[in-house]
PDB file of C-alpha atoms and ligand atoms in Angstrom:
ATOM      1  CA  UNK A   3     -20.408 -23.500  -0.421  1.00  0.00           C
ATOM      2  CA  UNK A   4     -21.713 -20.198   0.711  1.00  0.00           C
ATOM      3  CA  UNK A   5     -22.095 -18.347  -2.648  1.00  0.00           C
ATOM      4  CA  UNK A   6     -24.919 -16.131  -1.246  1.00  0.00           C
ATOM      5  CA  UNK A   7     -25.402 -13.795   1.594  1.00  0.00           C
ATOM      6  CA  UNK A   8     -29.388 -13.764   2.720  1.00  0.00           C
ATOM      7  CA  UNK A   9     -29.644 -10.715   4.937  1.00  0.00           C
ATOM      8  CA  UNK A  10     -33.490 -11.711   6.138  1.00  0.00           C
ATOM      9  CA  UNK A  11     -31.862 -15.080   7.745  1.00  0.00           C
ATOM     10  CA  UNK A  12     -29.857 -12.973   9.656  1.00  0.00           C
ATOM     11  CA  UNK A  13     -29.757 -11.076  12.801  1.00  0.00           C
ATOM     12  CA  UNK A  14     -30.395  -7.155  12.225  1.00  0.00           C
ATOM     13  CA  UNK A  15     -28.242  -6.588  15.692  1.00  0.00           C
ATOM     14  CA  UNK A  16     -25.148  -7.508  16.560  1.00  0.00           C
ATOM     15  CA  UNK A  17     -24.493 -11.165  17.436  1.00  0.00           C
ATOM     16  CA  UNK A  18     -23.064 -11.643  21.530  1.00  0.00           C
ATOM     17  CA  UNK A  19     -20.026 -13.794  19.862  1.00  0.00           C
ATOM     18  CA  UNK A  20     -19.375 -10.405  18.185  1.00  0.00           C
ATOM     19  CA  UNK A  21     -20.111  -8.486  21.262  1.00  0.00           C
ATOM     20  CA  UNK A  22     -18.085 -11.182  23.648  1.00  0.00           C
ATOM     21  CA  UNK A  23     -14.475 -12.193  20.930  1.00  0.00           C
ATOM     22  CA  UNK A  24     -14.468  -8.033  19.730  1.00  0.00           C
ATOM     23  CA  UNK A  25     -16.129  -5.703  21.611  1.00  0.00           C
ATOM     24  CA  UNK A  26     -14.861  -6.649  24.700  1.00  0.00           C
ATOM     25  CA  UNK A  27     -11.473  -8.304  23.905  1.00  0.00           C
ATOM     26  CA  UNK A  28      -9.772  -5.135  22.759  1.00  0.00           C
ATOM     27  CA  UNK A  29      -7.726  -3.918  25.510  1.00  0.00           C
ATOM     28  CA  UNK A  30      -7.009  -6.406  27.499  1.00  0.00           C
ATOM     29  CA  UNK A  31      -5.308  -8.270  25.369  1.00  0.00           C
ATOM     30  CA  UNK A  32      -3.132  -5.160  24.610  1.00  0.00           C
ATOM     31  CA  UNK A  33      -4.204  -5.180  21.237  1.00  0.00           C
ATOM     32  CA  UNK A  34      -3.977  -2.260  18.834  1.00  0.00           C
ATOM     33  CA  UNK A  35      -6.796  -2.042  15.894  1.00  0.00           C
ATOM     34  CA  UNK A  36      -5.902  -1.164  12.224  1.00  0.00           C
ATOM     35  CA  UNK A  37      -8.806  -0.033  10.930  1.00  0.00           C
ATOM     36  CA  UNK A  38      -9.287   1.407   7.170  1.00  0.00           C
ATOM     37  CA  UNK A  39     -12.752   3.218   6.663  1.00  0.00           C
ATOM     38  CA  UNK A  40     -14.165   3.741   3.256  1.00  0.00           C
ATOM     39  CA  UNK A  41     -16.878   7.002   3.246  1.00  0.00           C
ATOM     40  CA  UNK A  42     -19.417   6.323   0.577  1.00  0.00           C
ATOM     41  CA  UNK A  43     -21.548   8.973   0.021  1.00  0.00           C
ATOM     42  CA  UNK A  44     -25.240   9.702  -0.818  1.00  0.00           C
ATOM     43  CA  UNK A  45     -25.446   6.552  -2.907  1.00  0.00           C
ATOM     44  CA  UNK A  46     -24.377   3.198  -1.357  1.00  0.00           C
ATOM     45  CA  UNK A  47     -24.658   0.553  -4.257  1.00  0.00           C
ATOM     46  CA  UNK A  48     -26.870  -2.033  -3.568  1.00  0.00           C
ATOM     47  CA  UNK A  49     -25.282  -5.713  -2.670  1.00  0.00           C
ATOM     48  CA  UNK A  50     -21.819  -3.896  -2.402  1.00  0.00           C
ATOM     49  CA  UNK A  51     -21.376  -5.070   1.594  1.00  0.00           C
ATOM     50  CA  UNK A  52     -22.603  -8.276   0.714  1.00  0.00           C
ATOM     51  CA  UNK A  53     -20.727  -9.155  -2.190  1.00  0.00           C
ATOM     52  CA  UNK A  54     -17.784  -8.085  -0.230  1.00  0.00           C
ATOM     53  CA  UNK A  55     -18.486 -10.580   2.267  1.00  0.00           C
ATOM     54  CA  UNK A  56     -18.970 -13.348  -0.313  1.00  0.00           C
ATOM     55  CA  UNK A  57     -15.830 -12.376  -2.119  1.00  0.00           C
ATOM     56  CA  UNK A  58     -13.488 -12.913   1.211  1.00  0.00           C
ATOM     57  CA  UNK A  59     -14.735 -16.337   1.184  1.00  0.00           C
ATOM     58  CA  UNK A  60     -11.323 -17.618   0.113  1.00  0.00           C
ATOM     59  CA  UNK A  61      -9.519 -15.210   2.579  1.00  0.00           C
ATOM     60  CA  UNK A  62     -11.303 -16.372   5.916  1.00  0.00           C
ATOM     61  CA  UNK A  63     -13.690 -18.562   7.896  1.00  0.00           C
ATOM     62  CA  UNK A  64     -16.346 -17.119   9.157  1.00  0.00           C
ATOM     63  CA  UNK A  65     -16.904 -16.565  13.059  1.00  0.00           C
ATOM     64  CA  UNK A  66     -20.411 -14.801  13.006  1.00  0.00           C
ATOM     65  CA  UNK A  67     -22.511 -12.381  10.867  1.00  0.00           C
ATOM     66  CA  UNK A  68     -25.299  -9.978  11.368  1.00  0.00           C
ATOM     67  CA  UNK A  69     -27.356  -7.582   8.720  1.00  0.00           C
ATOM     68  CA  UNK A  70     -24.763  -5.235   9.271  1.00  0.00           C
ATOM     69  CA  UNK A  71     -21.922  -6.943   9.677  1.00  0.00           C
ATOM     70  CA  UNK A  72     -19.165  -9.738   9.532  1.00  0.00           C
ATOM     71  CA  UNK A  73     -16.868 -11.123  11.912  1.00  0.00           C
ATOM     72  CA  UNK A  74     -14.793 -13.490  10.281  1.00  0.00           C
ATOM     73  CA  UNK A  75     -11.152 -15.229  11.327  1.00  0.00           C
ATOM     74  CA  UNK A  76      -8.307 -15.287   8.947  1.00  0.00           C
ATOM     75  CA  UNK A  77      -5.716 -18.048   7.203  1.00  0.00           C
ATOM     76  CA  UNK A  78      -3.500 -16.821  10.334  1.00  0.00           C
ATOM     77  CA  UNK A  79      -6.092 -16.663  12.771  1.00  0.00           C
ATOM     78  CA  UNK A  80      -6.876 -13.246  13.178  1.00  0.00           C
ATOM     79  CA  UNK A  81     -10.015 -11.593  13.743  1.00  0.00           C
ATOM     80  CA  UNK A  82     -11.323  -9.382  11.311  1.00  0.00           C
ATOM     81  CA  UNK A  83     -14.415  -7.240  11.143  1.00  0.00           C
ATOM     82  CA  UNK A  84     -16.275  -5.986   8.361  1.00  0.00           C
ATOM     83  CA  UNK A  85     -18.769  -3.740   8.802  1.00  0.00           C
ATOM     84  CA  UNK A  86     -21.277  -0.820   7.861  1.00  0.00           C
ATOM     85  CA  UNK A  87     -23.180   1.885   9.476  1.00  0.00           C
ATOM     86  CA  UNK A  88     -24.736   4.431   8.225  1.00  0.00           C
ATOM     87  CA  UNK A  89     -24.938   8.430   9.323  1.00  0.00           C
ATOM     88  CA  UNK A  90     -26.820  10.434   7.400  1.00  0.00           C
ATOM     89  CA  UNK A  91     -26.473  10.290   4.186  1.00  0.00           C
ATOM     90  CA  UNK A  92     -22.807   8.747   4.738  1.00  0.00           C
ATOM     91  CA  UNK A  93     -22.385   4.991   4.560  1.00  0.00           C
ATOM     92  CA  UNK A  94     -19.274   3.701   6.297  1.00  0.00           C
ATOM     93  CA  UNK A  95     -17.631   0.234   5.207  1.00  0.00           C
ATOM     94  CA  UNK A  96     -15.148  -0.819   7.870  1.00  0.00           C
ATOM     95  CA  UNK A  97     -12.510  -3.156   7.650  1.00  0.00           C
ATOM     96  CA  UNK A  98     -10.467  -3.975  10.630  1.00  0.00           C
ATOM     97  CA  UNK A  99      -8.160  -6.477  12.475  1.00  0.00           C
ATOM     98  CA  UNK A 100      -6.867  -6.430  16.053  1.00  0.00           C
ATOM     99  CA  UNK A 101      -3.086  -7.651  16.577  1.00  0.00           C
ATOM    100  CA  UNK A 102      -0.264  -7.224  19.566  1.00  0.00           C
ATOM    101  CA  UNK A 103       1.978  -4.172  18.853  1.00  0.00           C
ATOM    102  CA  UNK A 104       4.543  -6.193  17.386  1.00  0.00           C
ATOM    103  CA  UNK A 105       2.919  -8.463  15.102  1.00  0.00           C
ATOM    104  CA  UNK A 106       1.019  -4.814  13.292  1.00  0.00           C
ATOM    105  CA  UNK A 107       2.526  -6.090   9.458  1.00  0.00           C
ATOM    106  CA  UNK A 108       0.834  -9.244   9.692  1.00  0.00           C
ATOM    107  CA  UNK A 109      -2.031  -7.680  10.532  1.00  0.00           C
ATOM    108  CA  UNK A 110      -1.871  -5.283   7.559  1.00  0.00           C
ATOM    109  CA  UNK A 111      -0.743  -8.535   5.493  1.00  0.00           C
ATOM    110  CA  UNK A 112      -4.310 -10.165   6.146  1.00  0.00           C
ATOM    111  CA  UNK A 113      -5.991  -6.817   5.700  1.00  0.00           C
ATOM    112  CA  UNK A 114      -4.898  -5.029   2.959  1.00  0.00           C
ATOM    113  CA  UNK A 115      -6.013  -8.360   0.338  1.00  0.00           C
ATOM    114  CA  UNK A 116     -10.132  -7.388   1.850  1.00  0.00           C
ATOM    115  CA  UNK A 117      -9.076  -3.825   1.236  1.00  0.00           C
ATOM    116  CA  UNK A 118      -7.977  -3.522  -2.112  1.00  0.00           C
ATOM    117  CA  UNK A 119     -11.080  -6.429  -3.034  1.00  0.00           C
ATOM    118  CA  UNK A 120     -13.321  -3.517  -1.575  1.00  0.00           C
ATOM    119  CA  UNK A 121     -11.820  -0.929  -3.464  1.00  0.00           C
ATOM    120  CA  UNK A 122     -11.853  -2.999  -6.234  1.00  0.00           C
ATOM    121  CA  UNK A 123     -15.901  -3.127  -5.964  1.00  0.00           C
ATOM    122  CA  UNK A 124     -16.306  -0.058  -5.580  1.00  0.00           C
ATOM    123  CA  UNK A 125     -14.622   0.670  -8.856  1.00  0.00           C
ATOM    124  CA  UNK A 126     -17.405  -1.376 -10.466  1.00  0.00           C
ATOM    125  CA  UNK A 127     -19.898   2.128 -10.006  1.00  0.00           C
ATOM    126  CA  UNK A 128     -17.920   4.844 -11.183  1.00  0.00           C
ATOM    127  CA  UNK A 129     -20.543   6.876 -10.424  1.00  0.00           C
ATOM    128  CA  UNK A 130     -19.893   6.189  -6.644  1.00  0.00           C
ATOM    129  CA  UNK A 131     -18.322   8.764  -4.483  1.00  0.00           C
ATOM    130  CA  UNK A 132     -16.189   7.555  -1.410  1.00  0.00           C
ATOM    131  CA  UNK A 133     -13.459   8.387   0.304  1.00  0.00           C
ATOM    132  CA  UNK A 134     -10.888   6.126   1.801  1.00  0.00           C
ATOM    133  CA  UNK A 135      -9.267   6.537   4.998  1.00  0.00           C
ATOM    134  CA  UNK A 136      -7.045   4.793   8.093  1.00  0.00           C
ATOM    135  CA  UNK A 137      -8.132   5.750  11.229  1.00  0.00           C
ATOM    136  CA  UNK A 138      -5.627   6.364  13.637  1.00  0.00           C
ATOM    137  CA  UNK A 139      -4.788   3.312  15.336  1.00  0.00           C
ATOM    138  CA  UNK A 140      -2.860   5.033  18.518  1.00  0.00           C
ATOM    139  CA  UNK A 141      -6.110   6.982  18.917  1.00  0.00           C
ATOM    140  CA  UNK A 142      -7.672   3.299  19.187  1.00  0.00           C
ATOM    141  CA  UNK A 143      -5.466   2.830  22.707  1.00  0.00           C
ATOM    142  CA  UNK A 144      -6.439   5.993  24.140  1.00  0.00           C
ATOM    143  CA  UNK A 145     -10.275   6.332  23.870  1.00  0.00           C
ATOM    144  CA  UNK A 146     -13.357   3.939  24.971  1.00  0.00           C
ATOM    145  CA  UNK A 147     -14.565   1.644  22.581  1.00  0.00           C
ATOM    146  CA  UNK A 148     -17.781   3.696  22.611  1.00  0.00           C
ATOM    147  CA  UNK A 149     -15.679   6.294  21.687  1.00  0.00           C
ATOM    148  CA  UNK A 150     -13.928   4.588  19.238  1.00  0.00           C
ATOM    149  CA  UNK A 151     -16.956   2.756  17.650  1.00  0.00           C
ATOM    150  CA  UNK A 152     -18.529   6.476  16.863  1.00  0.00           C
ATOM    151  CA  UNK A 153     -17.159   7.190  13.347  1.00  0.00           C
ATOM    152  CA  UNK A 154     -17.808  10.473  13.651  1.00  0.00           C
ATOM    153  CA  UNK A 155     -16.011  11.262  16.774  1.00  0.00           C
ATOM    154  CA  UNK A 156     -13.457  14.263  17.033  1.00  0.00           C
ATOM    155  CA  UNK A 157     -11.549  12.414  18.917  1.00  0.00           C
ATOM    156  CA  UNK A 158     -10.470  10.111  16.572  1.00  0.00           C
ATOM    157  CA  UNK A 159      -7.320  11.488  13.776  1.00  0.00           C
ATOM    158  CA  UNK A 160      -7.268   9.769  10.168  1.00  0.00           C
ATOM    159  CA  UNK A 161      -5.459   9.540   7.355  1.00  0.00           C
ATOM    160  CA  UNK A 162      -6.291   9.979   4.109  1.00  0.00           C
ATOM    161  CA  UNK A 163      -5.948   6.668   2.116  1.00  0.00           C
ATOM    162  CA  UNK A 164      -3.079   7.322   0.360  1.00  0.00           C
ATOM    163  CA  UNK A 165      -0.942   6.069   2.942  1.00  0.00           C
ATOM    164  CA  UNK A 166      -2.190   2.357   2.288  1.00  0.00           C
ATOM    165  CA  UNK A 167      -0.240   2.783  -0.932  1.00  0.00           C
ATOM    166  CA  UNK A 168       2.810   4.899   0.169  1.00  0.00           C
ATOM    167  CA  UNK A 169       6.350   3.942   2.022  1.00  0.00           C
ATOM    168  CA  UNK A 170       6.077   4.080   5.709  1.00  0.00           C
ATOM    169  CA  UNK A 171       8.089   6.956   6.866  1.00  0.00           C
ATOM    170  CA  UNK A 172      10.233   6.472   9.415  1.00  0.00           C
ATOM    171  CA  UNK A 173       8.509   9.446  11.923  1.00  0.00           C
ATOM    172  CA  UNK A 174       4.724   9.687  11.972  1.00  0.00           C
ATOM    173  CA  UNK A 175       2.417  12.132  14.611  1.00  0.00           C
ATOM    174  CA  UNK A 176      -1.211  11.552  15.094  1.00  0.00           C
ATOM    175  CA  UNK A 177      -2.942  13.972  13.618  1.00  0.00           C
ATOM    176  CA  UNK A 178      -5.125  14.806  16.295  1.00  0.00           C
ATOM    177  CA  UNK A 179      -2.767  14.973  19.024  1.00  0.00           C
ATOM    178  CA  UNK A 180       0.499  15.835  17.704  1.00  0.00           C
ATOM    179  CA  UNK A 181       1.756  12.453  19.432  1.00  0.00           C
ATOM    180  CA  UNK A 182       4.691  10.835  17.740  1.00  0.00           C
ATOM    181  CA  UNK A 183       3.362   7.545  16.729  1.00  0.00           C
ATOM    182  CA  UNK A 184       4.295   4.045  15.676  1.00  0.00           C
ATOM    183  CA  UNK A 185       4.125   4.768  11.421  1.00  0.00           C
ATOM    184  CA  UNK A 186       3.515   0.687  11.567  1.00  0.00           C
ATOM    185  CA  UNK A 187       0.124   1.979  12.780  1.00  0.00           C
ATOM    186  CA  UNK A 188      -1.072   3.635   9.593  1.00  0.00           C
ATOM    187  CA  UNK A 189       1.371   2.711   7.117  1.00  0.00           C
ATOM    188  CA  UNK A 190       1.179  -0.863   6.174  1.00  0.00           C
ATOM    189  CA  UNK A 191       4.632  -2.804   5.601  1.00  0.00           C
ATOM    190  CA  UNK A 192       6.967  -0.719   3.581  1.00  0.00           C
ATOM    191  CA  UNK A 193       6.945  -2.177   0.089  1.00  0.00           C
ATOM    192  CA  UNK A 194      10.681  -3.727  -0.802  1.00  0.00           C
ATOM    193  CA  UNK A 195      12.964  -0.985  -1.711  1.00  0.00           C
ATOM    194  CA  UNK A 196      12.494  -0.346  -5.594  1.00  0.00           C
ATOM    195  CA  UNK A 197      15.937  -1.530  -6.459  1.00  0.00           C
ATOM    196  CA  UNK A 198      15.423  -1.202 -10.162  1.00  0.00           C
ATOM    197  CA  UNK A 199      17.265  -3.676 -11.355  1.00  0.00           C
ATOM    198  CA  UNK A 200      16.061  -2.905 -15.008  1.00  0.00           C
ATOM    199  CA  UNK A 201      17.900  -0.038 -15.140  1.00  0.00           C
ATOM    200  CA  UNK A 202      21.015  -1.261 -14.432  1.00  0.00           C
ATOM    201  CA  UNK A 203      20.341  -4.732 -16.311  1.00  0.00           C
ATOM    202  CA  UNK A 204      22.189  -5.126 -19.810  1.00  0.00           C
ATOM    203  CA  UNK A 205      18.709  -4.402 -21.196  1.00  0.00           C
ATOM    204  CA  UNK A 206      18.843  -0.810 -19.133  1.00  0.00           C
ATOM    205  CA  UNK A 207      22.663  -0.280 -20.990  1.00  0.00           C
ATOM    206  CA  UNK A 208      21.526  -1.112 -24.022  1.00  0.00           C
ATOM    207  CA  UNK A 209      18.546   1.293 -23.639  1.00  0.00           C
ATOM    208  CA  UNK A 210      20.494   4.127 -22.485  1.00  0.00           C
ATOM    209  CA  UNK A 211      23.535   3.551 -24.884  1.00  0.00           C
ATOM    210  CA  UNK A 212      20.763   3.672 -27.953  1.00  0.00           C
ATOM    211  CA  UNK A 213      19.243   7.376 -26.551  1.00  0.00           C
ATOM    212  CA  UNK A 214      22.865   8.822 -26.375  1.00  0.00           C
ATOM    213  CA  UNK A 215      24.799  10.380 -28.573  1.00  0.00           C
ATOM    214  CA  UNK A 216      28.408  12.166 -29.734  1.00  0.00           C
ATOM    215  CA  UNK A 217      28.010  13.376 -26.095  1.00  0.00           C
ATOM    216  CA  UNK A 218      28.539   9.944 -24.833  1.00  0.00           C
ATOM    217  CA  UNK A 219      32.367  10.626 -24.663  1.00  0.00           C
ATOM    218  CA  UNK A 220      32.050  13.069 -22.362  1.00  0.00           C
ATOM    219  CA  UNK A 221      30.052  10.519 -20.385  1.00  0.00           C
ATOM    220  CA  UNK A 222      32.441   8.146 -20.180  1.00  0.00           C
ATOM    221  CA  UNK A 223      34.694  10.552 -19.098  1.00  0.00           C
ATOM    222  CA  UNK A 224      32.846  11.654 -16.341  1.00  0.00           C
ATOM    223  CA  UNK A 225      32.556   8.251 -15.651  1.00  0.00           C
ATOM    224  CA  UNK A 226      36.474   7.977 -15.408  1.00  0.00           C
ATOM    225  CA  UNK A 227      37.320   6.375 -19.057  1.00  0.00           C
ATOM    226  CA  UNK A 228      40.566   7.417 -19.853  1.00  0.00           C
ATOM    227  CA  UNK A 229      41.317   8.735 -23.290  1.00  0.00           C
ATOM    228  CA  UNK A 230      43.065   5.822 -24.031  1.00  0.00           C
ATOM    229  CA  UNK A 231      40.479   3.713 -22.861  1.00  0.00           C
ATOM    230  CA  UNK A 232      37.737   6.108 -25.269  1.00  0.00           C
ATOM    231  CA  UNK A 233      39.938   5.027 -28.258  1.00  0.00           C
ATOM    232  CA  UNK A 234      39.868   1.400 -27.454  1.00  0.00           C
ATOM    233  CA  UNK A 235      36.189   0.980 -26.708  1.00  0.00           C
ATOM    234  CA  UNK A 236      36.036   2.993 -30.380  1.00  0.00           C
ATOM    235  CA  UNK A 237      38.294   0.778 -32.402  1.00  0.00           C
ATOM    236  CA  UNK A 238      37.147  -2.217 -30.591  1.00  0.00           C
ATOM    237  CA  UNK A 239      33.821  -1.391 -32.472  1.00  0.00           C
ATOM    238  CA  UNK A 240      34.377   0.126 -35.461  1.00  0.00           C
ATOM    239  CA  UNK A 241      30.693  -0.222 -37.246  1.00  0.00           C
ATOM    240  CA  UNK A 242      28.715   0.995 -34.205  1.00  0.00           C
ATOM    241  CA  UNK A 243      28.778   3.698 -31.879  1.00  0.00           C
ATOM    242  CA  UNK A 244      26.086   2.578 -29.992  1.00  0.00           C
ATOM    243  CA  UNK A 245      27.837  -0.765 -29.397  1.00  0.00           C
ATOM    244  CA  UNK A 246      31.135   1.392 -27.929  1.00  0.00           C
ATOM    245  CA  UNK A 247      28.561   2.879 -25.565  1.00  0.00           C
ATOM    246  CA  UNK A 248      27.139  -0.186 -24.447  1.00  0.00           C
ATOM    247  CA  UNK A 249      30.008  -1.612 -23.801  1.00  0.00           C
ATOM    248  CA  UNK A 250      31.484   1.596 -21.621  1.00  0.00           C
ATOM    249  CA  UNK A 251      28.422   1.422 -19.586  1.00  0.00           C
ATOM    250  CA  UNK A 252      28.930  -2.506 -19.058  1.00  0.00           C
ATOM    251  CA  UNK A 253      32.573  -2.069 -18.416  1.00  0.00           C
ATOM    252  CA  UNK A 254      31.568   0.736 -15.977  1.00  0.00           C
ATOM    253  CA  UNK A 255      29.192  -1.202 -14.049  1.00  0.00           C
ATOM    254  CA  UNK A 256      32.020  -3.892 -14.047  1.00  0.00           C
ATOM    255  CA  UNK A 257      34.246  -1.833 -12.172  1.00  0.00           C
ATOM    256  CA  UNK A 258      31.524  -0.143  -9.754  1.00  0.00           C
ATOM    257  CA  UNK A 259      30.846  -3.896  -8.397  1.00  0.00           C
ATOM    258  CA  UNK A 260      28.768  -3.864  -5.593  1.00  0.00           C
ATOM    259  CA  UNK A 261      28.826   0.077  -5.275  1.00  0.00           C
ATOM    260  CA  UNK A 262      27.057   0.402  -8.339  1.00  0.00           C
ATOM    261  CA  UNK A 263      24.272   3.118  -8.152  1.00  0.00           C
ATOM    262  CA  UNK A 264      21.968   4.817 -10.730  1.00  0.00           C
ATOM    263  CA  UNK A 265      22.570   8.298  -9.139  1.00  0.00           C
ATOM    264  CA  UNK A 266      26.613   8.328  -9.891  1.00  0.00           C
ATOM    265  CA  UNK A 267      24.737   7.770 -13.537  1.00  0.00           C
ATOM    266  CA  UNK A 268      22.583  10.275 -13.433  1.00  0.00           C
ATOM    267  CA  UNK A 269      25.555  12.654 -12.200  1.00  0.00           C
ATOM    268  CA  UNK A 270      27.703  11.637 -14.822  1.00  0.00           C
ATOM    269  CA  UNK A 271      25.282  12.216 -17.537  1.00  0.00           C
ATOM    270  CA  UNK A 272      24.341  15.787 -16.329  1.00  0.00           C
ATOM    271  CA  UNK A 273      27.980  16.446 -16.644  1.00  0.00           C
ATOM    272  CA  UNK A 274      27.821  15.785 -19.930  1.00  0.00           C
ATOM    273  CA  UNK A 275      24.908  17.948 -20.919  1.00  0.00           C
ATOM    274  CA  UNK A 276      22.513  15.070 -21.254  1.00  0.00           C
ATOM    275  CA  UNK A 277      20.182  16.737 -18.042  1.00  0.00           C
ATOM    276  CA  UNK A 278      17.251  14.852 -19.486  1.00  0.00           C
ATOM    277  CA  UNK A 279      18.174  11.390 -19.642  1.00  0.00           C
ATOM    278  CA  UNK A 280      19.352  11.935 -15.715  1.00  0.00           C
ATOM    279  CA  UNK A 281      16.012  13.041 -15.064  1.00  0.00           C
ATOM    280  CA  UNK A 282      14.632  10.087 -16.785  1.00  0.00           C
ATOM    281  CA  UNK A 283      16.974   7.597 -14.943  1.00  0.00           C
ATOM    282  CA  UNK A 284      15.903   8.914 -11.933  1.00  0.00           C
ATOM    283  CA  UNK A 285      12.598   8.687 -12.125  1.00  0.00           C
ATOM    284  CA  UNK A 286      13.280   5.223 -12.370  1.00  0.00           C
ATOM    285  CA  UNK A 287      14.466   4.951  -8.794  1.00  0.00           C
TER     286      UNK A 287
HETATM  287 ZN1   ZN B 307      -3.978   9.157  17.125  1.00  0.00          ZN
END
């Protein structure tokens, strides 16, 4: 088992398998890169690149290392490079995979798991400044990989890291050439829809039912209880107003069937003057 990383057994330049499967695969295999780019600056913990590399053990075979880097293949058989240069007083830690156009969210899928470990690590020295960022990966198809390899390059647009942890929108233009751009390039797959099921869940009734009070009538009327139907739900539970709510909101969700939806809620119980429970359902969406 390889629990150790000894730089001085290892090559200070760039291996030729490196140079031959990466280098000089990228574009004619019609590849796109993802590549996320964490800045750290001044400081660089010691054993923090290393330890990385130890700690994707589990994650990937490796394909061939160098002082300064690690090419290693994934569970699906994807390429991945780790790596770190330094300008200045700025360390870079790269983390990148190469994948056909179509196949970009599996490609995120075997990255982001190295990404977050790094981040993760990085965590460990608070003290630590660094920035996180996605380089542009329609920038990767239009410049040299000379071009591309130069972190510092104009020519290459980023994003800031938040966008490893936000939806993919549905439009997306590079920021350094205003081109409309594939948002699979920087945005990894779009998490699943939050459905909330909670809210809606007996527990979610219950919860609301228990925050509301003489106003709840005028809920259920907005949400089309008939008088009638206020009086029943009241005598059917004589002890316990809160149990005459609950059961309006059950019966209510009964009747929405499939077409039930928090923001018809959150209408309803504006319309009857309770503004902050709305607000509080949806922020739940
Ligand atoms: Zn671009």
């Amino acid at each position: 088992m390889n629990c150790f990383r000894f730089p001085w057994f290892l090559e200070n330049s760039p291996t030729q398998i490196y140079k031959k499967l990466w280098v000089s695969s990228a574009i004619k295999d019609r590849q796109v890169e993802v590549r996320v780019r964490f800045e750290i600056i001044s400081y660089c913990p010691v054993g923090l690149f290393e330890r990385l590399s130890v700690q994707i053990n589990d994650l990937v075979t490796r394909v061939t290392e160098w002082k300064d880097g690690t090419l290693v293949r994934t569970l699906n058989d994807r390429l991945l490079l780790l790596q770190r240069t330094k300008e200045h007083n700025v360390t870079y830690l790269l983390l990148a995979t190469r994948v056909p156009g179509r196949e970009l969210d599996q490609g995120w899928a075997d990255l982001m798991p190295i990404v977050n470990k790094a981040a993760g690590l990085l965590k460990e020295w608070p003290g630590v400044l660094s920035y996180l960022f996605v380089d542009c990966g329609h920038c990767f198809g239009r410049l040299d990989s000379q071009e591309w390899s130069n972190l510092s390059s104009r020519e290459i647009g980023h994003f800031p890291g938040e966008v490893l942890y936000t939806d993919r929108p549905v439009h997306l233009t590079c920021p350094r050439t205003g081109d409309d751009i594939n948002p699979a390039l920087v945005y990894p797959s779009s998490p699943p829809r939050k459905s909330n099921p909670g809210l809606l869940s007996d527990v979610g009734m219950l919860c609301l039912a228990k925050q509301l009070g003489k106003e709840w009538k005028s809920l259920a009327i907005e949400l089309g209880f008939t008088l009638a139907e206020i009086q029943r739900l009241q005598s059917d539970n004589p002890f316990s107003t809160e149990d005459s709510i609950f059961s309006m909101l059950v019966q209510w969700r009964r009747r929405q069937g499939a077409s039930v939806n928090v923001s018809a809620l959150a209408a309803a119980l504006t319309a009857a003057g309770r503004k902050d429970l709305a607000d509080s359902v949806l922020e739940h969406l």
